[in-house]
Amino acid sequence: DAKTTQPPSMDCAEGRAANLPCNHSTISGNEYVYWYRQIHSQGPQYIIHGLKNNETNEMASLIITEDRKSSTLILPHATLRDTAVYYCIVRPQLGGYQKVTFGTGTKLQVIP
Amino acid sequence: GAVVSQHPSRVICKSGTSVKIECRSLDFQATTMFWYRQFPKQSLMLMATSNEGSKATYEQGVEKDKFLINHASLTLSTLTVTSAHPEDSSFYICSASRGHEKLFFGSGTQLSVL
């Protein structure tokens, strides 16, 4: 079973920040939060991951609550190309053999 | 960066035939690869975990005789859909980790069984 829950869909105006929430209330101490996105008929694309500190890269920012039970992915200036399904998953970083199950994700629609 | 290559990207076959899908880790060795299936407008569903040099571990409800997985080397895993039927039509995706890093995903294979 997936360990995360996300809203099924969200809209965001082009150029505005998109804030995508994720709940992972049963996360373990050694589990990282990963975000991927999937554009139609393609494999998932890695966005960002973190353990407990906030993280930022060229694509997005990740805000993790202090109790680590939830997180928010922020796309600072959404473009039409950011329209995709966004998945939040939890996984031990030091576990190449650890299987990963996906929840339903959030379908983000960026509106012109 | 690391890349996982999946081939073919699209395949159409007749009912009753077998189809093989390849998943390669291009610049790293992957002792473990994962196979997913995705139906339209649904999430990725884990089918099995492919382990180099040993038998694959299948998720509950996935027929191991139907979906044959071979992980003969550290850079190649194959999924063979045997005696394919229209209900096997789906988007199949593989993934692999490079050591302790994040999962990398292949570009997927769209299988259509006529």
PDB file of C-alpha atoms in Angstrom:
ATOM      1  CA  ASP A   1       0.000   0.000   0.000  1.00  0.00           C
ATOM      2  CA  ALA A   2       1.138   3.528  -0.743  1.00  0.00           C
ATOM      3  CA  LYS A   3       2.397   5.436   2.258  1.00  0.00           C
ATOM      4  CA  THR A   4       1.372   8.834   0.965  1.00  0.00           C
ATOM      5  CA  THR A   5      -1.856  10.679   0.235  1.00  0.00           C
ATOM      6  CA  GLN A   6      -2.253  13.561  -2.182  1.00  0.00           C
ATOM      7  CA  PRO A   7      -5.157  15.585  -3.543  1.00  0.00           C
ATOM      8  CA  PRO A   8      -6.274  14.126  -6.871  1.00  0.00           C
ATOM      9  CA  SER A   9      -6.063  17.356  -8.829  1.00  0.00           C
ATOM     10  CA  MET A  10      -5.048  20.998  -8.691  1.00  0.00           C
ATOM     11  CA  ASP A  11      -5.067  23.987 -11.018  1.00  0.00           C
ATOM     12  CA  CYS A  12      -2.467  26.714 -11.141  1.00  0.00           C
ATOM     13  CA  ALA A  13      -2.230  29.865 -13.237  1.00  0.00           C
ATOM     14  CA  GLU A  14       0.778  30.099 -15.500  1.00  0.00           C
ATOM     15  CA  GLY A  15       3.559  32.106 -13.888  1.00  0.00           C
ATOM     16  CA  ARG A  16       2.254  31.595 -10.377  1.00  0.00           C
ATOM     17  CA  ALA A  17       3.664  29.265  -7.757  1.00  0.00           C
ATOM     18  CA  ALA A  18       2.211  25.781  -7.604  1.00  0.00           C
ATOM     19  CA  ASN A  19       2.100  24.277  -4.119  1.00  0.00           C
ATOM     20  CA  LEU A  20       1.463  20.549  -4.064  1.00  0.00           C
ATOM     21  CA  PRO A  21       0.835  18.961  -0.648  1.00  0.00           C
ATOM     22  CA  CYS A  22       1.542  15.409   0.458  1.00  0.00           C
ATOM     23  CA  ASN A  23       0.722  13.587   3.671  1.00  0.00           C
ATOM     24  CA  HIS A  24       3.034  10.831   4.890  1.00  0.00           C
ATOM     25  CA  SER A  25       2.052  10.463   8.509  1.00  0.00           C
ATOM     26  CA  THR A  26       3.553   6.963   8.908  1.00  0.00           C
ATOM     27  CA  ILE A  27       6.975   7.875   7.563  1.00  0.00           C
ATOM     28  CA  SER A  28       9.888   6.133   9.284  1.00  0.00           C
ATOM     29  CA  GLY A  29      13.004   7.815  10.556  1.00  0.00           C
ATOM     30  CA  ASN A  30      15.177   6.488   7.732  1.00  0.00           C
ATOM     31  CA  GLU A  31      12.758   7.275   4.931  1.00  0.00           C
ATOM     32  CA  TYR A  32      13.223  10.134   2.540  1.00  0.00           C
ATOM     33  CA  VAL A  33      10.470  12.004   0.729  1.00  0.00           C
ATOM     34  CA  TYR A  34      10.839  11.884  -3.046  1.00  0.00           C
ATOM     35  CA  TRP A  35       8.865  13.736  -5.675  1.00  0.00           C
ATOM     36  CA  TYR A  36       8.465  12.608  -9.245  1.00  0.00           C
ATOM     37  CA  ARG A  37       6.274  13.780 -12.059  1.00  0.00           C
ATOM     38  CA  GLN A  38       4.874  11.984 -15.049  1.00  0.00           C
ATOM     39  CA  ILE A  39       3.920  13.615 -18.274  1.00  0.00           C
ATOM     40  CA  HIS A  40       1.466  11.662 -20.369  1.00  0.00           C
ATOM     41  CA  SER A  41       2.854   8.405 -21.795  1.00  0.00           C
ATOM     42  CA  GLN A  42       6.340   8.908 -20.374  1.00  0.00           C
ATOM     43  CA  GLY A  43       8.267   7.423 -17.488  1.00  0.00           C
ATOM     44  CA  PRO A  44       8.313   9.335 -14.179  1.00  0.00           C
ATOM     45  CA  GLN A  45      10.877  12.125 -13.930  1.00  0.00           C
ATOM     46  CA  TYR A  46      12.751  12.814 -10.698  1.00  0.00           C
ATOM     47  CA  ILE A  47      12.200  16.272  -9.222  1.00  0.00           C
ATOM     48  CA  ILE A  48      13.630  16.481  -5.716  1.00  0.00           C
ATOM     49  CA  HIS A  49      13.989  14.632  -2.440  1.00  0.00           C
ATOM     50  CA  GLY A  50      14.699  15.370   1.206  1.00  0.00           C
ATOM     51  CA  LEU A  51      14.906  13.887   4.679  1.00  0.00           C
ATOM     52  CA  LYS A  52      13.994  16.634   7.103  1.00  0.00           C
ATOM     53  CA  ASN A  53      15.535  19.858   5.900  1.00  0.00           C
ATOM     54  CA  ASN A  54      13.999  21.979   3.194  1.00  0.00           C
ATOM     55  CA  GLU A  55      15.583  21.439  -0.181  1.00  0.00           C
ATOM     56  CA  THR A  56      15.811  23.475  -3.365  1.00  0.00           C
ATOM     57  CA  ASN A  57      17.119  22.707  -6.811  1.00  0.00           C
ATOM     58  CA  GLU A  58      16.704  24.136 -10.284  1.00  0.00           C
ATOM     59  CA  MET A  59      13.282  22.577 -10.671  1.00  0.00           C
ATOM     60  CA  ALA A  60      11.525  23.029  -7.357  1.00  0.00           C
ATOM     61  CA  SER A  61      11.618  23.468  -3.610  1.00  0.00           C
ATOM     62  CA  LEU A  62      10.611  20.912  -1.024  1.00  0.00           C
ATOM     63  CA  ILE A  63       9.271  21.953   2.343  1.00  0.00           C
ATOM     64  CA  ILE A  64       9.044  19.206   4.984  1.00  0.00           C
ATOM     65  CA  THR A  65       7.233  19.848   8.251  1.00  0.00           C
ATOM     66  CA  GLU A  66       9.171  19.523  11.470  1.00  0.00           C
ATOM     67  CA  ASP A  67       7.326  16.329  12.449  1.00  0.00           C
ATOM     68  CA  ARG A  68       7.955  15.014   8.909  1.00  0.00           C
ATOM     69  CA  LYS A  69       4.358  13.928   8.535  1.00  0.00           C
ATOM     70  CA  SER A  70       3.720  16.102   5.524  1.00  0.00           C
ATOM     71  CA  SER A  71       5.530  18.009   2.829  1.00  0.00           C
ATOM     72  CA  THR A  72       4.895  20.508   0.052  1.00  0.00           C
ATOM     73  CA  LEU A  73       6.443  20.650  -3.372  1.00  0.00           C
ATOM     74  CA  ILE A  74       6.717  24.153  -4.716  1.00  0.00           C
ATOM     75  CA  LEU A  75       7.118  24.992  -8.376  1.00  0.00           C
ATOM     76  CA  PRO A  76       7.962  28.694  -8.087  1.00  0.00           C
ATOM     77  CA  HIS A  77       6.822  29.841 -11.530  1.00  0.00           C
ATOM     78  CA  ALA A  78       4.612  27.233 -13.151  1.00  0.00           C
ATOM     79  CA  THR A  79       4.640  26.937 -16.930  1.00  0.00           C
ATOM     80  CA  LEU A  80       2.377  25.004 -19.259  1.00  0.00           C
ATOM     81  CA  ARG A  81       5.072  22.332 -19.507  1.00  0.00           C
ATOM     82  CA  ASP A  82       4.651  21.643 -15.799  1.00  0.00           C
ATOM     83  CA  THR A  83       1.224  20.139 -16.464  1.00  0.00           C
ATOM     84  CA  ALA A  84       1.670  16.551 -15.280  1.00  0.00           C
ATOM     85  CA  VAL A  85       0.821  14.066 -12.553  1.00  0.00           C
ATOM     86  CA  TYR A  86       3.009  14.615  -9.499  1.00  0.00           C
ATOM     87  CA  TYR A  87       3.811  11.728  -7.203  1.00  0.00           C
ATOM     88  CA  CYS A  88       5.107  11.922  -3.664  1.00  0.00           C
ATOM     89  CA  ILE A  89       6.731   8.726  -2.378  1.00  0.00           C
ATOM     90  CA  VAL A  90       8.734   7.730   0.669  1.00  0.00           C
ATOM     91  CA  ARG A  91      11.705   5.423   0.508  1.00  0.00           C
ATOM     92  CA  PRO A  92      14.914   4.729   2.391  1.00  0.00           C
ATOM     93  CA  GLN A  93      17.724   6.367   0.444  1.00  0.00           C
ATOM     94  CA  LEU A  94      20.095   3.591   1.332  1.00  0.00           C
ATOM     95  CA  GLY A  95      17.822   0.954  -0.137  1.00  0.00           C
ATOM     96  CA  GLY A  96      18.376   0.187  -3.762  1.00  0.00           C
ATOM     97  CA  TYR A  97      16.508  -3.036  -3.216  1.00  0.00           C
ATOM     98  CA  GLN A  98      13.575  -1.448  -1.426  1.00  0.00           C
ATOM     99  CA  LYS A  99      10.464  -1.538  -3.545  1.00  0.00           C
ATOM    100  CA  VAL A 100       8.478   1.615  -4.125  1.00  0.00           C
ATOM    101  CA  THR A 101       4.716   1.803  -4.368  1.00  0.00           C
ATOM    102  CA  PHE A 102       2.976   4.791  -5.844  1.00  0.00           C
ATOM    103  CA  GLY A 103      -0.152   6.501  -4.626  1.00  0.00           C
ATOM    104  CA  THR A 104      -2.641   8.156  -6.910  1.00  0.00           C
ATOM    105  CA  GLY A 105      -0.655  11.384  -7.279  1.00  0.00           C
ATOM    106  CA  THR A 106      -1.887  14.903  -8.015  1.00  0.00           C
ATOM    107  CA  LYS A 107      -2.780  15.920 -11.528  1.00  0.00           C
ATOM    108  CA  LEU A 108      -1.575  19.493 -11.884  1.00  0.00           C
ATOM    109  CA  GLN A 109      -3.145  21.537 -14.654  1.00  0.00           C
ATOM    110  CA  VAL A 110      -1.361  24.791 -15.432  1.00  0.00           C
ATOM    111  CA  ILE A 111      -3.783  27.238 -16.960  1.00  0.00           C
ATOM    112  CA  PRO A 112      -2.696  29.961 -19.422  1.00  0.00           C
TER     113      PRO A 112
ATOM    114  CA  GLY B   1      23.233  11.604 -15.185  1.00  0.00           C
ATOM    115  CA  ALA B   2      22.251   8.001 -14.905  1.00  0.00           C
ATOM    116  CA  VAL B   3      19.870   6.746 -17.518  1.00  0.00           C
ATOM    117  CA  VAL B   4      17.597   3.772 -17.720  1.00  0.00           C
ATOM    118  CA  SER B   5      16.812   2.763 -21.261  1.00  0.00           C
ATOM    119  CA  GLN B   6      13.681   0.817 -22.119  1.00  0.00           C
ATOM    120  CA  HIS B   7      12.918  -0.797 -25.457  1.00  0.00           C
ATOM    121  CA  PRO B   8      10.696  -0.932 -27.412  1.00  0.00           C
ATOM    122  CA  SER B   9       8.715   2.208 -26.723  1.00  0.00           C
ATOM    123  CA  ARG B  10       5.652   0.844 -28.434  1.00  0.00           C
ATOM    124  CA  VAL B  11       4.639  -2.617 -29.570  1.00  0.00           C
ATOM    125  CA  ILE B  12       1.537  -4.005 -31.204  1.00  0.00           C
ATOM    126  CA  CYS B  13       1.046  -7.745 -31.267  1.00  0.00           C
ATOM    127  CA  LYS B  14      -1.565 -10.353 -32.004  1.00  0.00           C
ATOM    128  CA  SER B  15      -3.365 -12.161 -29.244  1.00  0.00           C
ATOM    129  CA  GLY B  16      -1.530 -15.307 -28.197  1.00  0.00           C
ATOM    130  CA  THR B  17       1.964 -14.113 -29.044  1.00  0.00           C
ATOM    131  CA  SER B  18       4.731 -13.248 -26.572  1.00  0.00           C
ATOM    132  CA  VAL B  19       6.374  -9.869 -26.227  1.00  0.00           C
ATOM    133  CA  LYS B  20       9.736  -9.078 -24.642  1.00  0.00           C
ATOM    134  CA  ILE B  21      10.539  -5.689 -23.128  1.00  0.00           C
ATOM    135  CA  GLU B  22      14.120  -4.773 -22.274  1.00  0.00           C
ATOM    136  CA  CYS B  23      15.318  -2.469 -19.534  1.00  0.00           C
ATOM    137  CA  ARG B  24      18.955  -1.410 -19.424  1.00  0.00           C
ATOM    138  CA  SER B  25      20.910   0.679 -16.974  1.00  0.00           C
ATOM    139  CA  LEU B  26      23.250   2.574 -19.287  1.00  0.00           C
ATOM    140  CA  ASP B  27      25.994   3.882 -17.030  1.00  0.00           C
ATOM    141  CA  PHE B  28      25.632   1.982 -13.799  1.00  0.00           C
ATOM    142  CA  GLN B  29      25.110  -1.499 -12.467  1.00  0.00           C
ATOM    143  CA  ALA B  30      21.694  -2.267 -11.066  1.00  0.00           C
ATOM    144  CA  THR B  31      21.361  -5.301  -8.846  1.00  0.00           C
ATOM    145  CA  THR B  32      17.681  -4.560  -8.463  1.00  0.00           C
ATOM    146  CA  MET B  33      15.194  -3.335 -11.026  1.00  0.00           C
ATOM    147  CA  PHE B  34      11.472  -2.833 -10.686  1.00  0.00           C
ATOM    148  CA  TRP B  35       8.685  -3.384 -13.180  1.00  0.00           C
ATOM    149  CA  TYR B  36       5.461  -1.399 -13.131  1.00  0.00           C
ATOM    150  CA  ARG B  37       2.259  -1.486 -15.123  1.00  0.00           C
ATOM    151  CA  GLN B  38       0.028   1.495 -15.671  1.00  0.00           C
ATOM    152  CA  PHE B  39      -3.484   1.544 -17.088  1.00  0.00           C
ATOM    153  CA  PRO B  40      -4.966   4.748 -18.554  1.00  0.00           C
ATOM    154  CA  LYS B  41      -5.587   7.469 -15.976  1.00  0.00           C
ATOM    155  CA  GLN B  42      -4.314   5.250 -13.177  1.00  0.00           C
ATOM    156  CA  SER B  43      -1.174   5.265 -11.065  1.00  0.00           C
ATOM    157  CA  LEU B  44       1.828   2.996 -11.486  1.00  0.00           C
ATOM    158  CA  MET B  45       1.275  -0.456 -10.067  1.00  0.00           C
ATOM    159  CA  LEU B  46       4.310  -2.431  -8.975  1.00  0.00           C
ATOM    160  CA  MET B  47       4.392  -5.826 -10.653  1.00  0.00           C
ATOM    161  CA  ALA B  48       7.664  -7.325  -9.520  1.00  0.00           C
ATOM    162  CA  THR B  49      11.139  -6.777  -8.233  1.00  0.00           C
ATOM    163  CA  SER B  50      13.873  -8.112 -10.485  1.00  0.00           C
ATOM    164  CA  ASN B  51      17.038  -9.304  -8.755  1.00  0.00           C
ATOM    165  CA  GLU B  52      20.240  -9.999 -10.664  1.00  0.00           C
ATOM    166  CA  GLY B  53      21.120 -13.664 -10.576  1.00  0.00           C
ATOM    167  CA  SER B  54      18.028 -14.801  -8.729  1.00  0.00           C
ATOM    168  CA  LYS B  55      14.305 -15.181  -9.156  1.00  0.00           C
ATOM    169  CA  ALA B  56      12.088 -12.173  -9.340  1.00  0.00           C
ATOM    170  CA  THR B  57       9.739 -11.313  -6.508  1.00  0.00           C
ATOM    171  CA  TYR B  58       6.197 -10.812  -7.733  1.00  0.00           C
ATOM    172  CA  GLU B  59       3.531  -8.700  -6.099  1.00  0.00           C
ATOM    173  CA  GLN B  60       0.316 -10.328  -5.023  1.00  0.00           C
ATOM    174  CA  GLY B  61      -2.014 -10.966  -7.914  1.00  0.00           C
ATOM    175  CA  VAL B  62       0.673 -10.850 -10.597  1.00  0.00           C
ATOM    176  CA  GLU B  63       1.046 -14.136 -12.464  1.00  0.00           C
ATOM    177  CA  LYS B  64       4.701 -15.119 -12.592  1.00  0.00           C
ATOM    178  CA  ASP B  65       4.112 -17.544 -15.448  1.00  0.00           C
ATOM    179  CA  LYS B  66       2.419 -14.822 -17.424  1.00  0.00           C
ATOM    180  CA  PHE B  67       5.007 -12.132 -16.832  1.00  0.00           C
ATOM    181  CA  LEU B  68       8.447 -13.702 -17.047  1.00  0.00           C
ATOM    182  CA  ILE B  69      11.283 -11.619 -15.652  1.00  0.00           C
ATOM    183  CA  ASN B  70      14.931 -12.309 -16.310  1.00  0.00           C
ATOM    184  CA  HIS B  71      17.762 -10.299 -14.805  1.00  0.00           C
ATOM    185  CA  ALA B  72      20.755 -12.034 -16.304  1.00  0.00           C
ATOM    186  CA  SER B  73      23.263  -9.220 -15.880  1.00  0.00           C
ATOM    187  CA  LEU B  74      23.795  -6.148 -13.762  1.00  0.00           C
ATOM    188  CA  THR B  75      22.666  -3.893 -16.605  1.00  0.00           C
ATOM    189  CA  LEU B  76      19.773  -5.764 -18.174  1.00  0.00           C
ATOM    190  CA  SER B  77      16.384  -6.962 -17.047  1.00  0.00           C
ATOM    191  CA  THR B  78      13.714  -8.262 -19.395  1.00  0.00           C
ATOM    192  CA  LEU B  79       9.982  -8.647 -18.997  1.00  0.00           C
ATOM    193  CA  THR B  80       8.260 -11.133 -21.279  1.00  0.00           C
ATOM    194  CA  VAL B  81       4.503 -11.041 -21.538  1.00  0.00           C
ATOM    195  CA  THR B  82       3.628 -14.596 -22.567  1.00  0.00           C
ATOM    196  CA  SER B  83       0.555 -15.476 -24.602  1.00  0.00           C
ATOM    197  CA  ALA B  84      -0.562 -11.889 -24.552  1.00  0.00           C
ATOM    198  CA  HIS B  85      -4.261 -11.058 -24.579  1.00  0.00           C
ATOM    199  CA  PRO B  86      -6.068  -7.742 -25.030  1.00  0.00           C
ATOM    200  CA  GLU B  87      -6.408  -7.316 -21.263  1.00  0.00           C
ATOM    201  CA  ASP B  88      -2.590  -7.228 -21.059  1.00  0.00           C
ATOM    202  CA  SER B  89      -2.582  -4.034 -23.087  1.00  0.00           C
ATOM    203  CA  SER B  90      -0.998  -1.450 -20.837  1.00  0.00           C
ATOM    204  CA  PHE B  91       1.948   0.897 -20.291  1.00  0.00           C
ATOM    205  CA  TYR B  92       4.898  -0.977 -18.782  1.00  0.00           C
ATOM    206  CA  ILE B  93       7.691   0.908 -17.010  1.00  0.00           C
ATOM    207  CA  CYS B  94      10.943  -0.254 -15.477  1.00  0.00           C
ATOM    208  CA  SER B  95      13.103   1.478 -12.908  1.00  0.00           C
ATOM    209  CA  ALA B  96      16.434   1.010 -11.168  1.00  0.00           C
ATOM    210  CA  SER B  97      18.569   2.566  -8.476  1.00  0.00           C
ATOM    211  CA  ARG B  98      22.226   3.376  -8.871  1.00  0.00           C
ATOM    212  CA  GLY B  99      23.605   2.268  -5.541  1.00  0.00           C
ATOM    213  CA  HIS B 100      22.077   4.389  -2.817  1.00  0.00           C
ATOM    214  CA  GLU B 101      20.697   7.015  -5.143  1.00  0.00           C
ATOM    215  CA  LYS B 102      17.229   7.801  -6.336  1.00  0.00           C
ATOM    216  CA  LEU B 103      15.202   5.624  -8.641  1.00  0.00           C
ATOM    217  CA  PHE B 104      15.590   6.245 -12.343  1.00  0.00           C
ATOM    218  CA  PHE B 105      12.760   5.286 -14.656  1.00  0.00           C
ATOM    219  CA  GLY B 106      12.676   4.072 -18.209  1.00  0.00           C
ATOM    220  CA  SER B 107      10.566   5.869 -20.771  1.00  0.00           C
ATOM    221  CA  GLY B 108       7.987   3.103 -20.788  1.00  0.00           C
ATOM    222  CA  THR B 109       6.575   0.624 -23.297  1.00  0.00           C
ATOM    223  CA  GLN B 110       3.042   0.903 -24.606  1.00  0.00           C
ATOM    224  CA  LEU B 111       1.786  -2.608 -25.343  1.00  0.00           C
ATOM    225  CA  SER B 112      -1.291  -3.055 -27.491  1.00  0.00           C
ATOM    226  CA  VAL B 113      -2.615  -6.574 -27.985  1.00  0.00           C
ATOM    227  CA  LEU B 114      -5.058  -7.019 -30.838  1.00  0.00           C
TER     228      LEU B 114
END
